[in-house]
Protein backbone atom coordinates (compact mmCIF):
# COMPACT_ATOMS: atom_id res chain seq x y z
CA UNK A 1 0.00 0.00 0.00
CA UNK A 2 1.32 3.49 -0.80
CA UNK A 3 1.53 6.57 1.45
CA UNK A 4 -1.74 7.26 3.21
CA UNK A 5 -3.73 10.47 3.49
CA UNK A 6 -3.10 12.13 6.84
CA UNK A 7 -6.74 12.72 7.67
CA UNK A 8 -9.84 10.68 6.99
CA UNK A 9 -11.91 12.81 4.65
CA UNK A 10 -14.27 10.25 3.21
CA UNK A 11 -17.82 10.31 4.50
CA UNK A 12 -20.00 7.38 3.51
CA UNK A 13 -23.33 9.14 3.72
CA UNK A 14 -24.76 6.95 1.00
CA UNK A 15 -24.41 3.88 3.14
CA UNK A 16 -26.21 4.30 6.40
CA UNK A 17 -25.20 6.60 9.22
CA UNK A 18 -24.70 10.06 7.67
CA UNK A 19 -22.68 11.36 10.61
CA UNK A 20 -20.15 8.57 10.50
CA UNK A 21 -17.08 8.73 8.30
CA UNK A 22 -16.54 5.38 6.58
CA UNK A 23 -13.07 4.61 5.43
CA UNK A 24 -13.93 1.10 4.39
CA UNK A 25 -16.63 0.86 1.73
CA UNK A 26 -19.67 -0.91 3.05
CA UNK A 27 -20.61 -2.18 -0.42
CA UNK A 28 -18.10 -2.95 -3.19
CA UNK A 29 -19.38 -3.67 -6.71
CA UNK A 30 -17.01 -5.17 -9.29
CA UNK A 31 -16.95 -5.59 -13.07
CA UNK A 32 -14.57 -8.52 -13.36
CA UNK A 33 -13.19 -7.84 -16.83
CA UNK A 34 -10.16 -9.07 -18.75
CA UNK A 35 -10.27 -12.87 -18.36
CA UNK A 36 -10.14 -13.50 -22.10
CA UNK A 37 -7.21 -11.17 -22.70
CA UNK A 38 -5.35 -12.61 -19.72
CA UNK A 39 -5.57 -16.08 -21.25
CA UNK A 40 -4.83 -14.96 -24.81
CA UNK A 41 -1.68 -13.14 -23.65
CA UNK A 42 -0.47 -16.53 -22.38
CA UNK A 43 -1.35 -18.39 -25.56
CA UNK A 44 -4.27 -20.09 -23.79
CA UNK A 45 -7.92 -20.41 -24.68
CA UNK A 46 -10.21 -17.67 -23.28
CA UNK A 47 -11.94 -20.18 -21.04
CA UNK A 48 -8.73 -20.69 -19.07
CA UNK A 49 -9.00 -17.02 -18.13
CA UNK A 50 -12.53 -17.56 -16.84
CA UNK A 51 -11.28 -20.48 -14.74
CA UNK A 52 -8.63 -18.29 -13.18
CA UNK A 53 -11.20 -15.55 -12.76
CA UNK A 54 -13.21 -17.73 -10.38
CA UNK A 55 -10.14 -18.05 -8.15
CA UNK A 56 -9.73 -14.28 -8.14
CA UNK A 57 -13.37 -13.88 -7.16
CA UNK A 58 -12.93 -16.34 -4.31
CA UNK A 59 -9.83 -14.49 -3.11
CA UNK A 60 -11.52 -11.09 -3.31
CA UNK A 61 -14.47 -12.40 -1.31
CA UNK A 62 -12.13 -13.41 1.47
CA UNK A 63 -10.19 -10.11 1.28
CA UNK A 64 -13.44 -8.17 1.54
CA UNK A 65 -14.49 -10.22 4.55
CA UNK A 66 -11.20 -9.47 6.27
CA UNK A 67 -11.39 -5.75 5.42
CA UNK A 68 -14.87 -5.42 6.92
CA UNK A 69 -16.78 -4.93 3.66
CA UNK A 70 -20.39 -5.97 4.30
CA UNK A 71 -21.62 -6.38 0.72
CA UNK A 72 -19.70 -7.55 -2.32
CA UNK A 73 -21.44 -7.62 -5.71
CA UNK A 74 -19.74 -9.33 -8.65
CA UNK A 75 -20.77 -8.94 -12.29
CA UNK A 76 -20.40 -12.50 -13.58
CA UNK A 77 -22.47 -12.49 -16.79
CA UNK A 78 -24.19 -9.56 -18.45
CA UNK A 79 -27.44 -9.59 -20.39
CA UNK A 80 -25.27 -8.78 -23.42
CA UNK A 81 -22.82 -11.67 -22.92
CA UNK A 82 -25.21 -14.05 -24.75
CA UNK A 83 -23.82 -12.50 -27.93
CA UNK A 84 -20.54 -14.36 -27.35
CA UNK A 85 -19.68 -17.57 -29.20
CA UNK A 86 -21.96 -20.42 -28.07
CA UNK A 87 -18.98 -22.44 -26.87
CA UNK A 88 -17.86 -19.68 -24.47
CA UNK A 89 -21.42 -19.16 -23.18
CA UNK A 90 -21.73 -22.92 -22.58
CA UNK A 91 -18.43 -23.00 -20.74
CA UNK A 92 -19.42 -20.03 -18.55
CA UNK A 93 -22.69 -21.73 -17.73
CA UNK A 94 -20.89 -24.98 -16.73
CA UNK A 95 -18.36 -22.99 -14.70
CA UNK A 96 -21.23 -21.34 -12.91
CA UNK A 97 -22.75 -24.69 -11.98
CA UNK A 98 -19.47 -26.13 -10.70
CA UNK A 99 -18.61 -22.93 -8.79
CA UNK A 100 -22.02 -22.83 -7.11
CA UNK A 101 -21.63 -26.48 -6.13
CA UNK A 102 -18.09 -26.07 -4.83
CA UNK A 103 -18.40 -22.78 -3.01
CA UNK A 104 -21.31 -23.45 -0.67
CA UNK A 105 -19.19 -25.05 2.10
CA UNK A 106 -16.73 -22.14 1.98
CA UNK A 107 -19.58 -19.63 2.18
CA UNK A 108 -20.94 -21.46 5.21
CA UNK A 109 -17.55 -21.60 6.86
CA UNK A 110 -17.11 -17.87 6.44
CA UNK A 111 -20.68 -16.93 7.34
CA UNK A 112 -21.35 -15.44 3.90
CA UNK A 113 -24.88 -15.09 2.57
CA UNK A 114 -25.30 -15.73 -1.16
CA UNK A 115 -27.61 -13.57 -3.21
CA UNK A 116 -28.12 -13.65 -6.98
CA UNK A 117 -29.52 -10.85 -9.14
CA UNK A 118 -30.45 -11.01 -12.81
CA UNK A 119 -32.70 -13.18 -14.92
CA UNK A 120 -30.99 -16.53 -14.37
CA UNK A 121 -33.86 -18.64 -15.73
CA UNK A 122 -32.27 -19.02 -19.20
CA UNK A 123 -29.42 -20.93 -17.55
CA UNK A 124 -31.84 -23.76 -16.91
CA UNK A 125 -33.40 -25.74 -14.09
CA UNK A 126 -30.18 -26.99 -12.60
CA UNK A 127 -28.84 -23.48 -12.07
CA UNK A 128 -32.19 -22.31 -10.68
CA UNK A 129 -32.19 -25.18 -8.19
CA UNK A 130 -28.58 -24.65 -7.20
CA UNK A 131 -29.19 -20.95 -6.62
CA UNK A 132 -32.30 -21.64 -4.55
CA UNK A 133 -30.39 -24.19 -2.47
CA UNK A 134 -27.34 -21.93 -1.97
CA UNK A 135 -29.63 -19.06 -0.97
CA UNK A 136 -31.55 -21.20 1.53
CA UNK A 137 -28.47 -22.72 3.06
CA UNK A 138 -26.70 -19.40 3.56
CA UNK A 139 -29.73 -17.36 4.57
CA UNK A 140 -28.79 -16.97 8.21
CA UNK A 141 -25.13 -16.09 7.55
CA UNK A 142 -24.34 -12.60 8.74
CA UNK A 143 -20.66 -11.79 8.11
CA UNK A 144 -21.09 -10.59 4.51
CA UNK A 145 -23.53 -10.70 1.60
CA UNK A 146 -22.06 -11.87 -1.68
CA UNK A 147 -24.26 -10.97 -4.65
CA UNK A 148 -23.60 -12.52 -8.04
CA UNK A 149 -25.05 -10.62 -11.00
CA UNK A 150 -26.03 -13.22 -13.54
CA UNK A 151 -27.61 -12.39 -16.88
CA UNK A 152 -27.91 -8.98 -15.29
CA UNK A 153 -28.35 -5.64 -17.03
CA UNK A 154 -29.07 -2.28 -15.43
CA UNK A 155 -31.68 -1.52 -18.09
CA UNK A 156 -33.33 -4.90 -17.54
CA UNK A 157 -33.45 -4.17 -13.80
CA UNK A 158 -35.01 -0.72 -14.27
CA UNK A 159 -37.49 -1.92 -16.89
CA UNK A 160 -38.63 -4.79 -14.69
CA UNK A 161 -39.06 -2.50 -11.68
CA UNK A 162 -41.05 0.07 -13.67
CA UNK A 163 -43.28 -2.68 -15.02
CA UNK A 164 -43.89 -4.01 -11.50
CA UNK A 165 -44.80 -0.56 -10.23
CA UNK A 166 -47.07 0.09 -13.22
CA UNK A 167 -48.81 -3.24 -12.59
CA UNK A 168 -49.29 -2.34 -8.92
CA UNK A 169 -50.91 0.94 -10.05
CA UNK A 170 -53.12 -0.83 -12.60
CA UNK A 171 -54.27 -3.25 -9.93
CA UNK A 172 -54.86 -0.31 -7.58
CA UNK A 173 -52.41 -1.61 -4.99
CA UNK A 174 -50.69 1.78 -5.17
CA UNK A 175 -51.07 5.14 -6.89
CA UNK A 176 -48.64 6.80 -9.30
CA UNK A 177 -48.00 9.57 -6.78
CA UNK A 178 -46.57 6.97 -4.40
CA UNK A 179 -43.77 6.20 -6.85
CA UNK A 180 -40.65 7.96 -5.65
CA UNK A 181 -36.90 7.26 -5.55
CA UNK A 182 -37.31 5.07 -2.53
CA UNK A 183 -40.08 2.84 -3.94
CA UNK A 184 -38.19 2.49 -7.23
CA UNK A 185 -34.95 1.61 -5.39
CA UNK A 186 -36.74 -1.01 -3.34
CA UNK A 187 -38.35 -2.55 -6.42
CA UNK A 188 -35.01 -3.06 -8.16
CA UNK A 189 -33.32 -6.45 -7.82
CA UNK A 190 -30.96 -4.81 -5.31
CA UNK A 191 -33.85 -3.65 -3.11
CA UNK A 192 -32.31 -5.32 -0.06
CA UNK A 193 -28.80 -3.90 -0.60
CA UNK A 194 -27.40 -0.43 0.11
CA UNK A 195 -26.06 1.41 -2.95
CA UNK A 196 -22.43 0.54 -3.71
CA UNK A 197 -19.81 2.82 -2.14
CA UNK A 198 -16.96 1.64 -4.32
CA UNK A 199 -17.12 0.39 -7.92
CA UNK A 200 -14.11 -1.43 -9.32
CA UNK A 201 -13.61 -2.34 -12.97
CA UNK A 202 -10.55 -4.27 -14.08
CA UNK A 203 -9.42 -4.81 -17.67
CA UNK A 204 -8.76 -1.23 -18.72
CA UNK A 205 -12.16 -0.28 -20.14
CA UNK A 206 -13.68 2.90 -18.74
CA UNK A 207 -17.35 2.05 -18.96
CA UNK A 208 -20.21 0.59 -16.95
CA UNK A 209 -21.34 -1.98 -19.55
CA UNK A 210 -24.93 -1.82 -18.29
CA UNK A 211 -24.05 -2.75 -14.68
CA UNK A 212 -25.96 -1.19 -11.76
CA UNK A 213 -27.04 1.96 -13.63
CA UNK A 214 -29.35 3.45 -10.99
CA UNK A 215 -27.46 2.19 -7.96
CA UNK A 216 -24.09 3.68 -9.00
CA UNK A 217 -25.39 7.28 -9.02
CA UNK A 218 -23.07 8.37 -6.19
CA UNK A 219 -20.59 5.50 -6.09
CA UNK A 220 -16.85 6.19 -6.14
CA UNK A 221 -15.46 4.73 -9.39
CA UNK A 222 -12.11 2.96 -9.62
CA UNK A 223 -10.80 1.72 -12.96
CA UNK A 224 -7.61 -0.29 -13.37
CA UNK A 225 -5.72 -1.74 -16.32
CA UNK A 226 -5.05 -4.93 -14.36
CA UNK A 227 -6.79 -7.88 -15.94
CA UNK A 228 -9.20 -9.66 -13.61
CA UNK A 229 -7.06 -12.80 -12.96
CA UNK A 230 -4.22 -10.46 -11.90
CA UNK A 231 -6.36 -8.54 -9.41
CA UNK A 232 -4.93 -9.67 -6.09
CA UNK A 233 -4.44 -8.34 -2.60
CA UNK A 234 -2.08 -5.49 -3.61
CA UNK A 235 -4.48 -4.30 -6.31
CA UNK A 236 -7.44 -4.40 -3.92
CA UNK A 237 -5.43 -2.43 -1.36
CA UNK A 238 -4.82 0.18 -4.07
CA UNK A 239 -8.54 0.47 -4.72
CA UNK A 240 -9.29 0.78 -1.00
CA UNK A 241 -6.55 3.36 -0.66
CA UNK A 242 -7.98 5.41 -3.55
CA UNK A 243 -11.42 5.18 -1.94
CA UNK A 244 -10.14 6.45 1.41
CA UNK A 245 -8.78 9.53 -0.31
CA UNK A 246 -12.00 10.49 -2.03
CA UNK A 247 -14.15 13.19 -0.54
CA UNK A 248 -17.77 12.14 -0.87
CA UNK A 249 -19.77 15.33 -1.17
CA UNK A 250 -23.20 14.17 -2.42
CA UNK A 251 -23.84 17.62 -3.85
CA UNK A 252 -22.54 19.61 -0.90
CA UNK A 253 -19.43 21.80 -0.91
CA UNK A 254 -16.12 20.49 0.37
CA UNK A 255 -16.36 22.91 3.32
CA UNK A 256 -19.74 21.60 4.35
CA UNK A 257 -18.47 18.05 4.34
CA UNK A 258 -15.34 18.73 6.41
CA UNK A 259 -17.07 20.77 9.12
C1 LIG B 1 -14.93 -10.86 -18.14
O1 LIG B 1 -13.82 -11.13 -18.93
C2 LIG B 1 -15.77 -12.08 -17.89
C3 LIG B 1 -17.08 -12.07 -18.53
C4 LIG B 1 -17.59 -11.10 -19.21
C5 LIG B 1 -17.88 -13.26 -18.37
P1 LIG B 1 -13.93 -11.08 -20.50
O2 LIG B 1 -14.30 -12.43 -20.99
O3 LIG B 1 -14.80 -9.99 -20.95
O4 LIG B 1 -12.42 -10.79 -20.89
P2 LIG B 1 -11.93 -9.83 -22.06
O5 LIG B 1 -12.52 -8.47 -21.81
O6 LIG B 1 -12.40 -10.43 -23.35
O7 LIG B 1 -10.45 -9.85 -21.92
C1 LIG C 1 -18.78 -6.69 -18.58
O1 LIG C 1 -17.69 -7.13 -19.31
C2 LIG C 1 -19.59 -7.85 -18.09
C3 LIG C 1 -18.96 -8.70 -17.09
C4 LIG C 1 -17.79 -8.53 -16.53
C5 LIG C 1 -19.73 -9.84 -16.67
P1 LIG C 1 -17.74 -7.22 -20.90
O2 LIG C 1 -16.41 -7.69 -21.34
O3 LIG C 1 -18.90 -8.03 -21.34
O4 LIG C 1 -17.99 -5.70 -21.31
P2 LIG C 1 -17.85 -4.99 -22.73
O5 LIG C 1 -18.58 -5.84 -23.72
O6 LIG C 1 -16.40 -4.91 -23.06
O7 LIG C 1 -18.45 -3.64 -22.53
MG1 LIG D 1 -14.48 -8.03 -21.43
PDB file of C-alpha atoms in Angstrom, residues 55-218:
ATOM      1  CA  UNK A  55     -10.143 -18.055  -8.151  1.00  0.00           C
ATOM      2  CA  UNK A  56      -9.727 -14.282  -8.144  1.00  0.00           C
ATOM      3  CA  UNK A  57     -13.374 -13.880  -7.164  1.00  0.00           C
ATOM      4  CA  UNK A  58     -12.927 -16.340  -4.312  1.00  0.00           C
ATOM      5  CA  UNK A  59      -9.826 -14.490  -3.113  1.00  0.00           C
ATOM      6  CA  UNK A  60     -11.516 -11.089  -3.309  1.00  0.00           C
ATOM      7  CA  UNK A  61     -14.473 -12.403  -1.311  1.00  0.00           C
ATOM      8  CA  UNK A  62     -12.133 -13.405   1.466  1.00  0.00           C
ATOM      9  CA  UNK A  63     -10.190 -10.110   1.279  1.00  0.00           C
ATOM     10  CA  UNK A  64     -13.443  -8.171   1.542  1.00  0.00           C
ATOM     11  CA  UNK A  65     -14.491 -10.218   4.548  1.00  0.00           C
ATOM     12  CA  UNK A  66     -11.204  -9.473   6.273  1.00  0.00           C
ATOM     13  CA  UNK A  67     -11.387  -5.755   5.424  1.00  0.00           C
ATOM     14  CA  UNK A  68     -14.874  -5.421   6.917  1.00  0.00           C
ATOM     15  CA  UNK A  69     -16.783  -4.928   3.660  1.00  0.00           C
ATOM     16  CA  UNK A  70     -20.393  -5.970   4.295  1.00  0.00           C
ATOM     17  CA  UNK A  71     -21.623  -6.378   0.716  1.00  0.00           C
ATOM     18  CA  UNK A  72     -19.705  -7.553  -2.325  1.00  0.00           C
ATOM     19  CA  UNK A  73     -21.442  -7.617  -5.714  1.00  0.00           C
ATOM     20  CA  UNK A  74     -19.736  -9.326  -8.646  1.00  0.00           C
ATOM     21  CA  UNK A  75     -20.771  -8.942 -12.290  1.00  0.00           C
ATOM     22  CA  UNK A  76     -20.397 -12.502 -13.579  1.00  0.00           C
ATOM     23  CA  UNK A  77     -22.473 -12.490 -16.785  1.00  0.00           C
ATOM     24  CA  UNK A  78     -24.190  -9.563 -18.451  1.00  0.00           C
ATOM     25  CA  UNK A  79     -27.441  -9.591 -20.392  1.00  0.00           C
ATOM     26  CA  UNK A  80     -25.268  -8.778 -23.419  1.00  0.00           C
ATOM     27  CA  UNK A  81     -22.820 -11.673 -22.924  1.00  0.00           C
ATOM     28  CA  UNK A  82     -25.214 -14.054 -24.755  1.00  0.00           C
ATOM     29  CA  UNK A  83     -23.815 -12.497 -27.930  1.00  0.00           C
ATOM     30  CA  UNK A  84     -20.543 -14.364 -27.346  1.00  0.00           C
ATOM     31  CA  UNK A  85     -19.680 -17.572 -29.197  1.00  0.00           C
ATOM     32  CA  UNK A  86     -21.960 -20.417 -28.069  1.00  0.00           C
ATOM     33  CA  UNK A  87     -18.984 -22.439 -26.868  1.00  0.00           C
ATOM     34  CA  UNK A  88     -17.864 -19.684 -24.473  1.00  0.00           C
ATOM     35  CA  UNK A  89     -21.424 -19.156 -23.178  1.00  0.00           C
ATOM     36  CA  UNK A  90     -21.730 -22.915 -22.577  1.00  0.00           C
ATOM     37  CA  UNK A  91     -18.433 -22.996 -20.739  1.00  0.00           C
ATOM     38  CA  UNK A  92     -19.416 -20.032 -18.551  1.00  0.00           C
ATOM     39  CA  UNK A  93     -22.693 -21.727 -17.727  1.00  0.00           C
ATOM     40  CA  UNK A  94     -20.892 -24.977 -16.727  1.00  0.00           C
ATOM     41  CA  UNK A  95     -18.364 -22.989 -14.704  1.00  0.00           C
ATOM     42  CA  UNK A  96     -21.233 -21.345 -12.913  1.00  0.00           C
ATOM     43  CA  UNK A  97     -22.753 -24.692 -11.980  1.00  0.00           C
ATOM     44  CA  UNK A  98     -19.472 -26.125 -10.695  1.00  0.00           C
ATOM     45  CA  UNK A  99     -18.612 -22.926  -8.792  1.00  0.00           C
ATOM     46  CA  UNK A 100     -22.016 -22.832  -7.109  1.00  0.00           C
ATOM     47  CA  UNK A 101     -21.633 -26.482  -6.132  1.00  0.00           C
ATOM     48  CA  UNK A 102     -18.087 -26.070  -4.834  1.00  0.00           C
ATOM     49  CA  UNK A 103     -18.395 -22.781  -3.012  1.00  0.00           C
ATOM     50  CA  UNK A 104     -21.311 -23.447  -0.670  1.00  0.00           C
ATOM     51  CA  UNK A 105     -19.189 -25.051   2.100  1.00  0.00           C
ATOM     52  CA  UNK A 106     -16.731 -22.138   1.975  1.00  0.00           C
ATOM     53  CA  UNK A 107     -19.582 -19.632   2.179  1.00  0.00           C
ATOM     54  CA  UNK A 108     -20.937 -21.458   5.210  1.00  0.00           C
ATOM     55  CA  UNK A 109     -17.554 -21.603   6.860  1.00  0.00           C
ATOM     56  CA  UNK A 110     -17.110 -17.871   6.439  1.00  0.00           C
ATOM     57  CA  UNK A 111     -20.685 -16.930   7.344  1.00  0.00           C
ATOM     58  CA  UNK A 112     -21.355 -15.445   3.899  1.00  0.00           C
ATOM     59  CA  UNK A 113     -24.879 -15.089   2.573  1.00  0.00           C
ATOM     60  CA  UNK A 114     -25.297 -15.735  -1.156  1.00  0.00           C
ATOM     61  CA  UNK A 115     -27.607 -13.574  -3.211  1.00  0.00           C
ATOM     62  CA  UNK A 116     -28.123 -13.653  -6.978  1.00  0.00           C
ATOM     63  CA  UNK A 117     -29.518 -10.850  -9.135  1.00  0.00           C
ATOM     64  CA  UNK A 118     -30.446 -11.008 -12.812  1.00  0.00           C
ATOM     65  CA  UNK A 119     -32.701 -13.184 -14.915  1.00  0.00           C
ATOM     66  CA  UNK A 120     -30.986 -16.528 -14.368  1.00  0.00           C
ATOM     67  CA  UNK A 121     -33.864 -18.643 -15.730  1.00  0.00           C
ATOM     68  CA  UNK A 122     -32.274 -19.024 -19.201  1.00  0.00           C
ATOM     69  CA  UNK A 123     -29.418 -20.930 -17.546  1.00  0.00           C
ATOM     70  CA  UNK A 124     -31.836 -23.755 -16.914  1.00  0.00           C
ATOM     71  CA  UNK A 125     -33.396 -25.736 -14.093  1.00  0.00           C
ATOM     72  CA  UNK A 126     -30.182 -26.993 -12.595  1.00  0.00           C
ATOM     73  CA  UNK A 127     -28.838 -23.480 -12.067  1.00  0.00           C
ATOM     74  CA  UNK A 128     -32.189 -22.310 -10.681  1.00  0.00           C
ATOM     75  CA  UNK A 129     -32.189 -25.179  -8.193  1.00  0.00           C
ATOM     76  CA  UNK A 130     -28.577 -24.650  -7.199  1.00  0.00           C
ATOM     77  CA  UNK A 131     -29.194 -20.955  -6.618  1.00  0.00           C
ATOM     78  CA  UNK A 132     -32.304 -21.644  -4.545  1.00  0.00           C
ATOM     79  CA  UNK A 133     -30.385 -24.193  -2.465  1.00  0.00           C
ATOM     80  CA  UNK A 134     -27.344 -21.929  -1.970  1.00  0.00           C
ATOM     81  CA  UNK A 135     -29.632 -19.061  -0.966  1.00  0.00           C
ATOM     82  CA  UNK A 136     -31.547 -21.199   1.528  1.00  0.00           C
ATOM     83  CA  UNK A 137     -28.468 -22.724   3.059  1.00  0.00           C
ATOM     84  CA  UNK A 138     -26.703 -19.404   3.560  1.00  0.00           C
ATOM     85  CA  UNK A 139     -29.735 -17.360   4.574  1.00  0.00           C
ATOM     86  CA  UNK A 140     -28.793 -16.972   8.213  1.00  0.00           C
ATOM     87  CA  UNK A 141     -25.129 -16.085   7.550  1.00  0.00           C
ATOM     88  CA  UNK A 142     -24.341 -12.602   8.743  1.00  0.00           C
ATOM     89  CA  UNK A 143     -20.663 -11.790   8.105  1.00  0.00           C
ATOM     90  CA  UNK A 144     -21.091 -10.593   4.514  1.00  0.00           C
ATOM     91  CA  UNK A 145     -23.531 -10.696   1.600  1.00  0.00           C
ATOM     92  CA  UNK A 146     -22.061 -11.872  -1.681  1.00  0.00           C
ATOM     93  CA  UNK A 147     -24.260 -10.970  -4.645  1.00  0.00           C
ATOM     94  CA  UNK A 148     -23.605 -12.517  -8.039  1.00  0.00           C
ATOM     95  CA  UNK A 149     -25.049 -10.615 -11.005  1.00  0.00           C
ATOM     96  CA  UNK A 150     -26.026 -13.222 -13.542  1.00  0.00           C
ATOM     97  CA  UNK A 151     -27.608 -12.392 -16.879  1.00  0.00           C
ATOM     98  CA  UNK A 152     -27.913  -8.983 -15.294  1.00  0.00           C
ATOM     99  CA  UNK A 153     -28.348  -5.638 -17.029  1.00  0.00           C
ATOM    100  CA  UNK A 154     -29.070  -2.280 -15.430  1.00  0.00           C
ATOM    101  CA  UNK A 155     -31.675  -1.519 -18.095  1.00  0.00           C
ATOM    102  CA  UNK A 156     -33.331  -4.899 -17.543  1.00  0.00           C
ATOM    103  CA  UNK A 157     -33.451  -4.174 -13.802  1.00  0.00           C
ATOM    104  CA  UNK A 158     -35.013  -0.721 -14.273  1.00  0.00           C
ATOM    105  CA  UNK A 159     -37.488  -1.924 -16.891  1.00  0.00           C
ATOM    106  CA  UNK A 160     -38.625  -4.795 -14.693  1.00  0.00           C
ATOM    107  CA  UNK A 161     -39.059  -2.500 -11.683  1.00  0.00           C
ATOM    108  CA  UNK A 162     -41.046   0.075 -13.671  1.00  0.00           C
ATOM    109  CA  UNK A 163     -43.280  -2.682 -15.022  1.00  0.00           C
ATOM    110  CA  UNK A 164     -43.891  -4.013 -11.504  1.00  0.00           C
ATOM    111  CA  UNK A 165     -44.799  -0.556 -10.225  1.00  0.00           C
ATOM    112  CA  UNK A 166     -47.071   0.094 -13.220  1.00  0.00           C
ATOM    113  CA  UNK A 167     -48.813  -3.241 -12.592  1.00  0.00           C
ATOM    114  CA  UNK A 168     -49.292  -2.344  -8.922  1.00  0.00           C
ATOM    115  CA  UNK A 169     -50.911   0.939 -10.045  1.00  0.00           C
ATOM    116  CA  UNK A 170     -53.120  -0.828 -12.603  1.00  0.00           C
ATOM    117  CA  UNK A 171     -54.267  -3.245  -9.930  1.00  0.00           C
ATOM    118  CA  UNK A 172     -54.860  -0.314  -7.576  1.00  0.00           C
ATOM    119  CA  UNK A 173     -52.405  -1.607  -4.989  1.00  0.00           C
ATOM    120  CA  UNK A 174     -50.685   1.779  -5.174  1.00  0.00           C
ATOM    121  CA  UNK A 175     -51.068   5.144  -6.887  1.00  0.00           C
ATOM    122  CA  UNK A 176     -48.643   6.801  -9.304  1.00  0.00           C
ATOM    123  CA  UNK A 177     -48.004   9.568  -6.781  1.00  0.00           C
ATOM    124  CA  UNK A 178     -46.574   6.968  -4.403  1.00  0.00           C
ATOM    125  CA  UNK A 179     -43.768   6.197  -6.848  1.00  0.00           C
ATOM    126  CA  UNK A 180     -40.648   7.960  -5.651  1.00  0.00           C
ATOM    127  CA  UNK A 181     -36.901   7.259  -5.548  1.00  0.00           C
ATOM    128  CA  UNK A 182     -37.305   5.072  -2.529  1.00  0.00           C
ATOM    129  CA  UNK A 183     -40.077   2.844  -3.943  1.00  0.00           C
ATOM    130  CA  UNK A 184     -38.189   2.493  -7.230  1.00  0.00           C
ATOM    131  CA  UNK A 185     -34.946   1.614  -5.385  1.00  0.00           C
ATOM    132  CA  UNK A 186     -36.738  -1.014  -3.343  1.00  0.00           C
ATOM    133  CA  UNK A 187     -38.350  -2.548  -6.422  1.00  0.00           C
ATOM    134  CA  UNK A 188     -35.006  -3.059  -8.157  1.00  0.00           C
ATOM    135  CA  UNK A 189     -33.323  -6.454  -7.824  1.00  0.00           C
ATOM    136  CA  UNK A 190     -30.955  -4.813  -5.314  1.00  0.00           C
ATOM    137  CA  UNK A 191     -33.847  -3.654  -3.109  1.00  0.00           C
ATOM    138  CA  UNK A 192     -32.314  -5.323  -0.063  1.00  0.00           C
ATOM    139  CA  UNK A 193     -28.804  -3.902  -0.601  1.00  0.00           C
ATOM    140  CA  UNK A 194     -27.399  -0.435   0.108  1.00  0.00           C
ATOM    141  CA  UNK A 195     -26.061   1.412  -2.951  1.00  0.00           C
ATOM    142  CA  UNK A 196     -22.425   0.535  -3.714  1.00  0.00           C
ATOM    143  CA  UNK A 197     -19.811   2.823  -2.142  1.00  0.00           C
ATOM    144  CA  UNK A 198     -16.958   1.639  -4.323  1.00  0.00           C
ATOM    145  CA  UNK A 199     -17.123   0.389  -7.922  1.00  0.00           C
ATOM    146  CA  UNK A 200     -14.106  -1.425  -9.315  1.00  0.00           C
ATOM    147  CA  UNK A 201     -13.606  -2.337 -12.968  1.00  0.00           C
ATOM    148  CA  UNK A 202     -10.551  -4.271 -14.077  1.00  0.00           C
ATOM    149  CA  UNK A 203      -9.424  -4.811 -17.666  1.00  0.00           C
ATOM    150  CA  UNK A 204      -8.757  -1.230 -18.718  1.00  0.00           C
ATOM    151  CA  UNK A 205     -12.162  -0.279 -20.135  1.00  0.00           C
ATOM    152  CA  UNK A 206     -13.676   2.905 -18.738  1.00  0.00           C
ATOM    153  CA  UNK A 207     -17.355   2.052 -18.963  1.00  0.00           C
ATOM    154  CA  UNK A 208     -20.212   0.588 -16.949  1.00  0.00           C
ATOM    155  CA  UNK A 209     -21.338  -1.980 -19.551  1.00  0.00           C
ATOM    156  CA  UNK A 210     -24.928  -1.820 -18.286  1.00  0.00           C
ATOM    157  CA  UNK A 211     -24.053  -2.752 -14.683  1.00  0.00           C
ATOM    158  CA  UNK A 212     -25.958  -1.192 -11.765  1.00  0.00           C
ATOM    159  CA  UNK A 213     -27.041   1.957 -13.626  1.00  0.00           C
ATOM    160  CA  UNK A 214     -29.349   3.452 -10.995  1.00  0.00           C
ATOM    161  CA  UNK A 215     -27.457   2.190  -7.964  1.00  0.00           C
ATOM    162  CA  UNK A 216     -24.094   3.684  -9.005  1.00  0.00           C
ATOM    163  CA  UNK A 217     -25.393   7.277  -9.018  1.00  0.00           C
ATOM    164  CA  UNK A 218     -23.065   8.370  -6.188  1.00  0.00           C
TER     165      UNK A 218
END
